[in-house]
CSV table of C-alpha atoms and ligand atoms in Angstrom, one decimal:
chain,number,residue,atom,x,y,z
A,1,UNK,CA,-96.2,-27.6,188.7
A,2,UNK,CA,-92.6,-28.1,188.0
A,3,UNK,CA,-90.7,-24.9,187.8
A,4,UNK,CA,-87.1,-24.4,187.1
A,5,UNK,CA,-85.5,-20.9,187.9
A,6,UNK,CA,-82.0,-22.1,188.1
A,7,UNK,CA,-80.3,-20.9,184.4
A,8,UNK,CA,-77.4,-19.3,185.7
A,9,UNK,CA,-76.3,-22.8,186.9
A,10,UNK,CA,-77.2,-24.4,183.7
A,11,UNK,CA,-80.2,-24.6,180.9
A,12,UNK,CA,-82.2,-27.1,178.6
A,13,UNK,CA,-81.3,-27.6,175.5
A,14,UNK,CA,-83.2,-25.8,173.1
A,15,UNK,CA,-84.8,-28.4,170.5
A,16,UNK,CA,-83.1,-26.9,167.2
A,17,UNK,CA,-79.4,-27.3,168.9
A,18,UNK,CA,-80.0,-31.0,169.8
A,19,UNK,CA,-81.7,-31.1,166.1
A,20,UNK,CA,-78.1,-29.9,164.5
A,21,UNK,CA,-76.3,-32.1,167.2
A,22,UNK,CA,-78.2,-35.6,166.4
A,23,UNK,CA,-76.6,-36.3,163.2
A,24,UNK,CA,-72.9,-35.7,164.3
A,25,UNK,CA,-73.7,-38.1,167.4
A,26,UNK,CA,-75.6,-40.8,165.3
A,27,UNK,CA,-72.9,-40.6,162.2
A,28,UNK,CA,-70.1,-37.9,162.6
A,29,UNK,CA,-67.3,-40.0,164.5
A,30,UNK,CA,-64.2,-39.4,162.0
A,31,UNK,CA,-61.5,-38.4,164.4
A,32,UNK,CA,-60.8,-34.5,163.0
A,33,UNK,CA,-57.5,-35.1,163.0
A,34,UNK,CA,-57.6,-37.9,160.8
A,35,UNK,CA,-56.6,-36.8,157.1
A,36,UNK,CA,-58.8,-39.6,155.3
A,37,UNK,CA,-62.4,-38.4,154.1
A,38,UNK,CA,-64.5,-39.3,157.1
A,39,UNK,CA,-61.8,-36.9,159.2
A,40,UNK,CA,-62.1,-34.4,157.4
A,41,UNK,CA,-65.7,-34.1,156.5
A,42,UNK,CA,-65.4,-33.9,160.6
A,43,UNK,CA,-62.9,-31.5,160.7
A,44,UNK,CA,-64.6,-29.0,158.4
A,45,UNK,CA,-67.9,-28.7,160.7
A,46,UNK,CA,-65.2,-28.1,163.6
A,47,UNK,CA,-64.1,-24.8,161.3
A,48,UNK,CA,-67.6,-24.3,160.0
A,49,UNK,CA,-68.4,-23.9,163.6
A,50,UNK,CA,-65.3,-21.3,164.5
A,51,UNK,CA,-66.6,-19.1,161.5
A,52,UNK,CA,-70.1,-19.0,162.6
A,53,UNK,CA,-68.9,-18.1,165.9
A,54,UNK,CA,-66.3,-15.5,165.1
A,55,UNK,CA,-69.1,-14.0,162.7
A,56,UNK,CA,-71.5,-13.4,165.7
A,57,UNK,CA,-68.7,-12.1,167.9
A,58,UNK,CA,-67.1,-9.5,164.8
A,59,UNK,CA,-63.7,-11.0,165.5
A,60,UNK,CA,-61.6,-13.4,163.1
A,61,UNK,CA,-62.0,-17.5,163.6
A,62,UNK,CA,-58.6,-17.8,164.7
A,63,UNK,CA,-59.1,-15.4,167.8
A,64,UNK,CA,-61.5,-18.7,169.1
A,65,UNK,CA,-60.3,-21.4,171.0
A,66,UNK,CA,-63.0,-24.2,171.7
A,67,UNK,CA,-62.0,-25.4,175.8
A,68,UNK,CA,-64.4,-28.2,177.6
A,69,UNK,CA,-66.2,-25.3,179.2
A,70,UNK,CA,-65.9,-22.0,181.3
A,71,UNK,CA,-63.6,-23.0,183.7
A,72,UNK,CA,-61.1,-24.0,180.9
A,73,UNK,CA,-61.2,-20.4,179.2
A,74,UNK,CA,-60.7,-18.7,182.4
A,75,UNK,CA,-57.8,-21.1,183.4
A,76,UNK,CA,-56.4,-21.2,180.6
A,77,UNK,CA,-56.4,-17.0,180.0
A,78,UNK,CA,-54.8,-16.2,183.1
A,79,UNK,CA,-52.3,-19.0,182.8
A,80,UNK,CA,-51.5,-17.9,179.7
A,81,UNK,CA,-51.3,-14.4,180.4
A,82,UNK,CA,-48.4,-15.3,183.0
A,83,UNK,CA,-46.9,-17.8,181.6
A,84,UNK,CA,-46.6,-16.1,178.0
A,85,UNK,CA,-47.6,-12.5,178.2
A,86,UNK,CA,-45.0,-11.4,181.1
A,87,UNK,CA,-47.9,-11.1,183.7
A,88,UNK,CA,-46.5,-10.7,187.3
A,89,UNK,CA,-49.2,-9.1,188.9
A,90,UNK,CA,-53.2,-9.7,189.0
A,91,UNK,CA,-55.5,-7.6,189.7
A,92,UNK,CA,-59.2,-9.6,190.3
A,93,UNK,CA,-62.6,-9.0,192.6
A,94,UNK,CA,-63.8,-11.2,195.5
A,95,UNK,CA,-66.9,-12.0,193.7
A,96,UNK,CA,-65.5,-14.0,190.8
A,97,UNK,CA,-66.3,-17.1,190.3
A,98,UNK,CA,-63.9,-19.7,191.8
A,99,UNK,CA,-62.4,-20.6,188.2
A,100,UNK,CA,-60.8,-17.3,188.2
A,101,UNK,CA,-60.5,-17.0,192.1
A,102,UNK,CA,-59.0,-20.4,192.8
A,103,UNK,CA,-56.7,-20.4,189.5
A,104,UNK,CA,-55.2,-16.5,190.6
A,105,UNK,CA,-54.9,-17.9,194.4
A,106,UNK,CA,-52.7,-20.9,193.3
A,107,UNK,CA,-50.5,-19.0,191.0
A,108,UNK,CA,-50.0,-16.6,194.1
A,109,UNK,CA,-49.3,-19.6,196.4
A,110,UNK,CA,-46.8,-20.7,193.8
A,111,UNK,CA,-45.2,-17.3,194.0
A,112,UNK,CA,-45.6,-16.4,190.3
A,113,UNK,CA,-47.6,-13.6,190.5
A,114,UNK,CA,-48.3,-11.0,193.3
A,115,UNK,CA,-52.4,-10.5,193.5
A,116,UNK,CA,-54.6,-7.3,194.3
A,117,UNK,CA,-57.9,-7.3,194.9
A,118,UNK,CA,-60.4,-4.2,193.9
A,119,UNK,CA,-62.6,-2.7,196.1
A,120,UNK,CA,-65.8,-2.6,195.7
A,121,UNK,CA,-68.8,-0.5,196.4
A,122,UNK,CA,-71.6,-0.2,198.3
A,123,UNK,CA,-73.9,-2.2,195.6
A,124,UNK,CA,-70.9,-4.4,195.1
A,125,UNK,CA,-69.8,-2.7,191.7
A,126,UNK,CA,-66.0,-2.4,190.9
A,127,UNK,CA,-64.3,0.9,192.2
A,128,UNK,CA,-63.3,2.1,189.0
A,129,UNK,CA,-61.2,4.5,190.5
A,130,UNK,CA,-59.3,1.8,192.7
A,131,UNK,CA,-58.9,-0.2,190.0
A,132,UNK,CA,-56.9,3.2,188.3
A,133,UNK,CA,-54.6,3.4,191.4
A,134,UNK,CA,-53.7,-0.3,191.6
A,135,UNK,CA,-53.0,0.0,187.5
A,136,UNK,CA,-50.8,2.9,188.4
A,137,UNK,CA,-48.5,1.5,190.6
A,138,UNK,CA,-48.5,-2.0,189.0
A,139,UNK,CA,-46.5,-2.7,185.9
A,140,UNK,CA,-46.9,-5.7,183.5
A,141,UNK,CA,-50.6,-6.3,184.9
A,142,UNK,CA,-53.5,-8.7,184.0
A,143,UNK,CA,-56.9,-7.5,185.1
A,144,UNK,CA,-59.3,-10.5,185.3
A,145,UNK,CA,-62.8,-9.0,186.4
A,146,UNK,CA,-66.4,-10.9,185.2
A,147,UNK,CA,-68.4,-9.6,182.7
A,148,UNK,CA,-72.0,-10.4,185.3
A,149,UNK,CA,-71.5,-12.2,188.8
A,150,UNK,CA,-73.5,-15.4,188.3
A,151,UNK,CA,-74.6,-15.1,192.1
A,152,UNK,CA,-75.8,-11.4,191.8
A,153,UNK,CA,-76.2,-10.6,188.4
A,154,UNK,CA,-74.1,-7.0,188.7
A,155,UNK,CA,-72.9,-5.9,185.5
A,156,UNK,CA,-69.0,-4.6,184.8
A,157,UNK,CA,-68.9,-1.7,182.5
A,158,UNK,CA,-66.8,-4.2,180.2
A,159,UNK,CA,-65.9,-1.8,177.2
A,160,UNK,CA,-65.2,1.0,179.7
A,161,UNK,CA,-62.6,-1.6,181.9
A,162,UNK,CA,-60.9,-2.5,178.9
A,163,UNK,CA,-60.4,1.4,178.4
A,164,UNK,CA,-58.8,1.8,181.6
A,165,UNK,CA,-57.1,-1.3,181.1
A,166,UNK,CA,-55.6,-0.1,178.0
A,167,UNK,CA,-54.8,3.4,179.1
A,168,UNK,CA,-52.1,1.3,181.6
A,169,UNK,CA,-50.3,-1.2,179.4
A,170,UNK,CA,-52.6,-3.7,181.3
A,171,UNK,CA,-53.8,-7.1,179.7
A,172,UNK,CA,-57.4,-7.4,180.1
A,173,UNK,CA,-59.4,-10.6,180.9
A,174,UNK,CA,-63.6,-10.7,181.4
A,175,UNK,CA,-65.2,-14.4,182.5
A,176,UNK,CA,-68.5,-13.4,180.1
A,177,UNK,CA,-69.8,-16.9,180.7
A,178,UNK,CA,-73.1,-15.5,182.3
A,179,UNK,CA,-73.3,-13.0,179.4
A,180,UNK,CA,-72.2,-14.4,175.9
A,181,UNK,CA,-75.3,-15.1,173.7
A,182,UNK,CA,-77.3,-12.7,176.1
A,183,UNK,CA,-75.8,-9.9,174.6
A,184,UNK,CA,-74.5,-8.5,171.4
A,185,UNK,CA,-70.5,-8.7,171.3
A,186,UNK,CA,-68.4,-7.0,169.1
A,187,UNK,CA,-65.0,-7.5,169.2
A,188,UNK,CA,-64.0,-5.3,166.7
A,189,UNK,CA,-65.6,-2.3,169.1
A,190,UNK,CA,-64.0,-3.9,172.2
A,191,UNK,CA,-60.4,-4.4,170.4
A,192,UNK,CA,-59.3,-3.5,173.8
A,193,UNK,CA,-60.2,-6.7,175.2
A,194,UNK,CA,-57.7,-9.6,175.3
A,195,UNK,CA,-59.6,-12.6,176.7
A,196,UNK,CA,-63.2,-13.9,177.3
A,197,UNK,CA,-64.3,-16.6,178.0
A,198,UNK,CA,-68.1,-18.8,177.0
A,199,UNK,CA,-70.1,-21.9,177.9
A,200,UNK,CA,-72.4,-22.7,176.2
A,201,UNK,CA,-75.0,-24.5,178.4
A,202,UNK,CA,-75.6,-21.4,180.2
A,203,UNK,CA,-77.2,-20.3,176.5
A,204,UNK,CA,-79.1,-23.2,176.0
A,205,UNK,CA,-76.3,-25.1,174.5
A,206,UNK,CA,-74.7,-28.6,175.5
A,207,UNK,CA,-72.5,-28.9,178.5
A,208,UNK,CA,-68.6,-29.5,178.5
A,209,UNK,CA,-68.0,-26.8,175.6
A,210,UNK,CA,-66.6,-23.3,175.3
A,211,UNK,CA,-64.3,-21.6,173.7
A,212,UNK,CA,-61.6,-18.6,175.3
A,213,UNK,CA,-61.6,-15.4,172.5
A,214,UNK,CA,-58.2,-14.4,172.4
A,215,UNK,CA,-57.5,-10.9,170.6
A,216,UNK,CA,-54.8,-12.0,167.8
A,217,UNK,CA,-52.5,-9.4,169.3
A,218,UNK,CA,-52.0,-12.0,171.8
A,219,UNK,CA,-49.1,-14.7,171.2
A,220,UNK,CA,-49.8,-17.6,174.0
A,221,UNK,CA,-48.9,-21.0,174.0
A,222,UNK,CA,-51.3,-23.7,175.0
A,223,UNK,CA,-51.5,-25.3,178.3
A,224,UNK,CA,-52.9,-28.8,177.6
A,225,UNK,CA,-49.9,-30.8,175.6
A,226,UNK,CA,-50.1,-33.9,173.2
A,227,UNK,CA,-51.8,-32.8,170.2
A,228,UNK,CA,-52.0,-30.2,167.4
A,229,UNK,CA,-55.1,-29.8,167.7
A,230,UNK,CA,-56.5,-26.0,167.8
A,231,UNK,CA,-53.9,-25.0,166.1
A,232,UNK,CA,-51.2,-26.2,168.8
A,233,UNK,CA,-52.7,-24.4,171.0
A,234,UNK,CA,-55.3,-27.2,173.2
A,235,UNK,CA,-54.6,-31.0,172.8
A,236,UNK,CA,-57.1,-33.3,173.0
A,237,UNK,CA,-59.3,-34.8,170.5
A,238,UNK,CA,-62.4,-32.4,169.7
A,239,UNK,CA,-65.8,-32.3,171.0
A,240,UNK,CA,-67.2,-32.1,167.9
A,241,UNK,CA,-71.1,-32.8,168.6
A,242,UNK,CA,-70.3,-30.1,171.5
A,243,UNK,CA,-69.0,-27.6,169.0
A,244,UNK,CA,-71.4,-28.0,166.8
A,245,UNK,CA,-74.6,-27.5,169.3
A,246,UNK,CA,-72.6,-24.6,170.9
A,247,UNK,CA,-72.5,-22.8,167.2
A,248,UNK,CA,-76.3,-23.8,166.9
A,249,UNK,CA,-76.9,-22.3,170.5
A,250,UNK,CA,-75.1,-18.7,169.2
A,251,UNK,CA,-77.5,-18.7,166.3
A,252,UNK,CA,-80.6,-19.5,167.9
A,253,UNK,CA,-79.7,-16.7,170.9
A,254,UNK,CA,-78.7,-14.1,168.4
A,255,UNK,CA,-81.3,-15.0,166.2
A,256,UNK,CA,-83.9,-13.4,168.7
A,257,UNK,CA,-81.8,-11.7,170.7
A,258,UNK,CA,-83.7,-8.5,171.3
A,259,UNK,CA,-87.3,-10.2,171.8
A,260,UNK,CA,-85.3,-12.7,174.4
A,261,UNK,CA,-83.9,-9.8,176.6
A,262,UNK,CA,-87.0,-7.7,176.3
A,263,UNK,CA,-89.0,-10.9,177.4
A,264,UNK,CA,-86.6,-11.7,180.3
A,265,UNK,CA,-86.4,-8.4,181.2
A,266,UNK,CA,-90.5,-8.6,181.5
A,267,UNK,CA,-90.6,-11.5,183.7
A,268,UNK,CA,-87.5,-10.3,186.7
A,269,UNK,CA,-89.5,-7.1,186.8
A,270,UNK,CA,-92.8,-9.0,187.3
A,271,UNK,CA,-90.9,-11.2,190.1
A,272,UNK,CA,-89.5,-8.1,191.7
A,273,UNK,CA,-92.6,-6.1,191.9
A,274,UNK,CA,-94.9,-9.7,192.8
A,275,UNK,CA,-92.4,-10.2,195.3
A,276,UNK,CA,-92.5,-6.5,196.5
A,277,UNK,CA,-96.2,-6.7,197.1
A,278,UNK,CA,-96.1,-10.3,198.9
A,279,UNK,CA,-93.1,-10.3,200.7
A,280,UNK,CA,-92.8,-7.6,203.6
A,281,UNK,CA,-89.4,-6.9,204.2
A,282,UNK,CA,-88.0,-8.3,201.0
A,283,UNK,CA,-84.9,-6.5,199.6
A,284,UNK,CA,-82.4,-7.5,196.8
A,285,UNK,CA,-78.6,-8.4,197.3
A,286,UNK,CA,-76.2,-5.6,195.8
A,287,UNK,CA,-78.0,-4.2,192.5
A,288,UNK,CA,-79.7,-7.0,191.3
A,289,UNK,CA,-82.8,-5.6,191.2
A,290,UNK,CA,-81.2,-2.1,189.2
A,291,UNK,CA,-82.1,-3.6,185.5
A,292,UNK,CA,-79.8,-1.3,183.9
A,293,UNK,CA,-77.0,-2.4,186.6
A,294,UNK,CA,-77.3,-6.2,186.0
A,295,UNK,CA,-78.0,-9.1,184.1
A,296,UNK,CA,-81.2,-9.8,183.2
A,297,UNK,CA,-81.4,-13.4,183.9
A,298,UNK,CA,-80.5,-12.9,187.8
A,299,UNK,CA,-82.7,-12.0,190.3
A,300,UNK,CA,-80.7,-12.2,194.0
A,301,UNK,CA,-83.2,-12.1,196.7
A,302,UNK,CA,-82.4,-11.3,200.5
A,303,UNK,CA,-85.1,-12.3,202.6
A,304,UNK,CA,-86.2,-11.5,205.7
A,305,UNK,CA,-84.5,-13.7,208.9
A,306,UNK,CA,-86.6,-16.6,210.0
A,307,UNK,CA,-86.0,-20.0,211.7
A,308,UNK,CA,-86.6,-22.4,208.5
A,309,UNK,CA,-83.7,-20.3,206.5
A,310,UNK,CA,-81.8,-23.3,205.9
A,311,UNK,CA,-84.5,-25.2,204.7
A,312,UNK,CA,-86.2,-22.9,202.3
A,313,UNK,CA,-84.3,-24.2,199.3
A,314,UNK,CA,-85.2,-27.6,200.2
A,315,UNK,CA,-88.5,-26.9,200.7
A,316,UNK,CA,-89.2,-24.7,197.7
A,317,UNK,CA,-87.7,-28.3,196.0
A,318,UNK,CA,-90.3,-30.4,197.7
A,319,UNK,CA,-92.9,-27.6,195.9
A,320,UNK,CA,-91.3,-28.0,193.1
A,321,UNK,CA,-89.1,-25.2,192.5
A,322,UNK,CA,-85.5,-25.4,191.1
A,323,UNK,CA,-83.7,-22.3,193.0
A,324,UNK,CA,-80.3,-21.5,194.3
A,325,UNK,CA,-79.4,-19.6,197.0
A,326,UNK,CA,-77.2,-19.4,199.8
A,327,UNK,CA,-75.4,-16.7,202.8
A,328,UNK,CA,-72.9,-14.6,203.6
A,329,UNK,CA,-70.1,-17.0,205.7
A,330,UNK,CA,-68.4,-15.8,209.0
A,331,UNK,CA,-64.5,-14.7,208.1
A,332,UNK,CA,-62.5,-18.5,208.3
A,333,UNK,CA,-65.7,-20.6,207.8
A,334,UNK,CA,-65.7,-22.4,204.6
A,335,UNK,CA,-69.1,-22.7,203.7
A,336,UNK,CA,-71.8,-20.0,202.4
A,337,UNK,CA,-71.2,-18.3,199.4
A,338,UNK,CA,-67.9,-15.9,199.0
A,339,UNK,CA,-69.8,-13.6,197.1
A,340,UNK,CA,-72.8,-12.7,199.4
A,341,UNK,CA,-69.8,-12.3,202.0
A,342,UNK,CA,-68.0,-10.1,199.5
A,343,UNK,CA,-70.7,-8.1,199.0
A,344,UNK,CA,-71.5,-7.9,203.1
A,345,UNK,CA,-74.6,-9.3,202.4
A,346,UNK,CA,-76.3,-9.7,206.1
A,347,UNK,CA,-75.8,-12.9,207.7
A,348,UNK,CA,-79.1,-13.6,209.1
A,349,UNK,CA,-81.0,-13.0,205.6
A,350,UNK,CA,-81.2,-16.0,203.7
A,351,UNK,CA,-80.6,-15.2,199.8
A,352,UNK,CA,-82.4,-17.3,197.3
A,353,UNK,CA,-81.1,-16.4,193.5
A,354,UNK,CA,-83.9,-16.8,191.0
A,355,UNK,CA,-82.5,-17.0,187.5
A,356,UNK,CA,-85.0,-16.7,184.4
A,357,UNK,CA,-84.3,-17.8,180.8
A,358,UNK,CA,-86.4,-17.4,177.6
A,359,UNK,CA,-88.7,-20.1,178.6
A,360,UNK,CA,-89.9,-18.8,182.0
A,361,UNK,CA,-93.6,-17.6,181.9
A,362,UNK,CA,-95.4,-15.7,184.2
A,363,UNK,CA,-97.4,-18.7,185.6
A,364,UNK,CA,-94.0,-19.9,187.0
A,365,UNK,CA,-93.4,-16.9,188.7
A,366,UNK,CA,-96.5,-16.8,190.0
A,367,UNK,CA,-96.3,-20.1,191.6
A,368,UNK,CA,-92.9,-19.3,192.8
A,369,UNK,CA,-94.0,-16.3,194.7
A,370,UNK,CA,-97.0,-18.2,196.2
A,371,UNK,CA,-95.0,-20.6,196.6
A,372,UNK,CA,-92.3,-18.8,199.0
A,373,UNK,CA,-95.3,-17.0,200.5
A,374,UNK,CA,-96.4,-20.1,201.9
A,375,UNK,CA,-92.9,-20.7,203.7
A,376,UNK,CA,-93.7,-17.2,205.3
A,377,UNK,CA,-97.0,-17.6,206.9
B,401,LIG,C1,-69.3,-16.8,185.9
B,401,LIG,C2,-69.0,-18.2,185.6
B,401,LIG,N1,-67.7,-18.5,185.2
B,401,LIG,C3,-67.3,-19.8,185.0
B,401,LIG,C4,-68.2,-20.9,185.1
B,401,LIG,C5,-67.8,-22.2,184.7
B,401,LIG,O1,-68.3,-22.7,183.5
B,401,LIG,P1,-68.3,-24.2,183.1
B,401,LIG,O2,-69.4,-24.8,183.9
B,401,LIG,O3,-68.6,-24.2,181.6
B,401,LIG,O4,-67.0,-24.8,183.4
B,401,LIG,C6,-69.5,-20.6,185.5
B,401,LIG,C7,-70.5,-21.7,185.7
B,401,LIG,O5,-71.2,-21.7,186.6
B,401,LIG,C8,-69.9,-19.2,185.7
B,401,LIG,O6,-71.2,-18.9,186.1
C-alpha cells in the first residue's frame, strides 16, 4: 500500500483542475499581452480567473496579484512594505517559514530595517501581549506572522492580529499559504489585513502559482521589472494554464469546503487517538494535536527517543509512506528544523509531521500507524 501523508509540502491535482487546465495547455498559447485576438481571448481567462478569485475571498480583483508561488507573495509583501510603505522595523516569529525568515534577515543584514522577534509560548502560540509591547515602542512597523506553521500546524488568531495591528498604525502581513482554500476568507471582515499570501498546490492546485492579496489601501510598486504585466506591478509573461487551475482549485475547495474540514478533521483525530493507543509515550509537538488551536491538515508527532530516529523517515519510505519530519538543532548547527528548535521541541524525540488532505482514508492511517508500530517493536 502506497500512502502519501505529506500535503503540507505539496498535493495531487484534483482531476477537475487538470480538466479546466488541458485546454489552455493543448490550445491557449496567445501571449496575454498580445493585443491581436488569440491574446486576448488569453488575457480575458487571466481576468476571468482574478474575479473568480476575488469573489471567493470578498475582496475586489485588483487587490490580487498572481506571483509564481508562495515564496513570491511573501517576498514580494515585505519588500514592498519597506520599500514603498515606509516600513523600518519588522516584527516576525521564529517559526516562519524561511520565505519570510530569510527575506526579513537580508533586509536586516542590508541595514534597511531593524527586526524583532515575538515570543512565544509554551505551545508555541504568539505572545499576543509581547507583540503589543514591541508595537508600542516601534513606529512605522510591519508585522509579518503566518496564518498556520506548515511544520506544526498552530493557528494565529489572524483577524484578532490584524486588530492589534491596526490599533498601532502597524502594516500587517499573514503567509496563509497552509491555510487559503482550507478556510473561508473574507476580506471585507478582515479589512484590517494588508497582505496574504496563496499557493495553490498546497490546495490541490498546480505548482509555480499564487497570487499576494493586497488590501487597495496599499500603494506599492512592483519588484520584478520589464513588463506591464499585472497592472505594472509583476513583469513577466503570465502563467496562464497556472492561473487558470489555481482559480479551478479555489472552486473545487470552496465548493465543499465544510464536508472537507469536517472530513479532515475526522481522520487527524482518528490518527491521534490510533496513535495514543499504539504508541506509549507518544506526545505532540506544540498544539498540534489541540484541533481548535491548529490546522487541520497537520498532525506533528514527537516520538519517543530510540536508536533508528534518523532512519524512521526512510524507513516509513521503504513501507511506503510519504512523511516528513525532522528535530530540534543544537544553537549554531545548521541542520534540523528551526521550528522544532523554536518551539524547544526536545532534541532526542524524533518528530515525524503527518499531513492529511481530502483524499486520506482511514485505511491509510491505519497502515501508517501499524506501520510506525513496527519500527517500535
Ligand atoms: C507556510 C509556507 N509559506 C510559503 C511556502 C512557499 O510556497 P511555494 O512553494 O508556493 O513557493 C510554503 C511551502 O512549503 C509554506 O508552507
Amino acid at each position: 500500500m502506497k500512502v502519501y501523508l505529506d500535503n503540507a509540502a505539496t498535493t495531487p491535482l484534483d482531476p477537475q483542475v487538470f480538466e479546466a487546465m488541458l485546454p489552455v495547455l493543448k490550445d491557449g498559447f496567445g501571449n496575454p499581452s498580445s493585443t491581436h485576438a488569440v491574446g486576448r481571448k488569453i488575457k480575458s481567462l487571466i481576468e476571468r480567473s482574478r474575479k473568480n478569485i476575488a469573489k471567493h475571498l470578498n475582496c475586489a480583483p485588483g487587490e490580487i496579484f498572481f506571483t509564481s508561488g508562495g515564496t513570491e507573495a511573501d517576498n514580494m509583501a515585505i519588500q514592498c512594505a519597506v520599500n514603498d510603505l515606509g516600513v523600518k522595523h519588522i516584527i516576525t516569529s521564529c517559526i516562519e517559514h524561511h520565505a519570510v525568515g530569510h527575506t526579513v534577515e537580508k533586509l536586516k543584514r542590508d541595514g534597511l530595517v531593524e527586526l524583532s522577534y515575538v515570543h512565544l509560548d509554551e505551545k508555541g502560540h504568539v505572545d499576543l501581549q509581547h507583540l503589543e509591547q514591541l508595537l508600542s515602542v516601534h513606529p512605522k512597523t510591519l508585522v509579518t506572522l503566518m496564518h498556520a506553521n506548515n511544520e506544526i500546524g498552530n493557528l494565529l488568531p489572524l483577524q484578532h492580529v490584524s486588530e492589534i495591528c491596526e490599533q498601532y498604525g502597524a502594516i500587517f502581513h499573514s503567509d496563509t499559504v497552509q491555510t487559503m482554500a482550507h478556510y473561508r476568507f473574507d476580506m471585507n471582515v478582515l479589512d484590517q489585513v494588508h497582505f496574504l499570501a496563496c499557493s495553490a498546490h498546497k490546495f490541490h492546485g498546480p505548482k509555480g502559482i499564487g497570487f499576494l492579496y493586497v488590501n487597495k489601501k496599499n500603494q506599492i510598486n512592483p519588484i520584478i521589472h520589464g513588463g506591464a504585466q499585472e497592472r505594472n506591478m509583476r513583469g513577466g509573461t503570465e502563467n496562464v494554464y497556472g492561473i487558470v487551475g489555481l482559480s479551478k482549485a479555489m472552486d473545487v475547495a470552496f465548493e465543499g469546503i465544510e464536508a472537507h474540514q469536517e472530513y479532515m478533521i475526522a481522520i487527524k483525530e482518528y490518527m491521534i487517538s490510533r496513535l495514543n493507543e499504539s504508541i506509549l509515550d507518544v506526545s505532540y509537538n506544540a498544539d498540534s494535536a489541540n484541533m481548535s488551536k491548529s490546522l487541520y491538515t497537520i498532525l506533528s508527532v514527537s516520538l519517543p527517543p530510540t536508536e533508528i530516529a534518523s532512519m524512521l523517515l526512510f524507513n516509513m519510505d521503504i513501507l511506503g509512506i510519504a512523511c516528513s519530519g525532522g528535530s530540534a538543532c543544537t544553537s549554531g548547527a545548521n541542520i534540523g528544523s528551526h521550528v522544532l528548535t523554536g518551539i524547544e521541541a526536545p532534541m532526542d524525540r524524533p518528530t515525524i509531521r503527518f499531513s492529511f488532505s481530502r483524499y486520506t482514508t482511514i485505511q491509510e492511517i491505519d497502515h501508517t500507524v501499524n506501520s510506525l508500530v513496527s519500527l517500535y517493536t
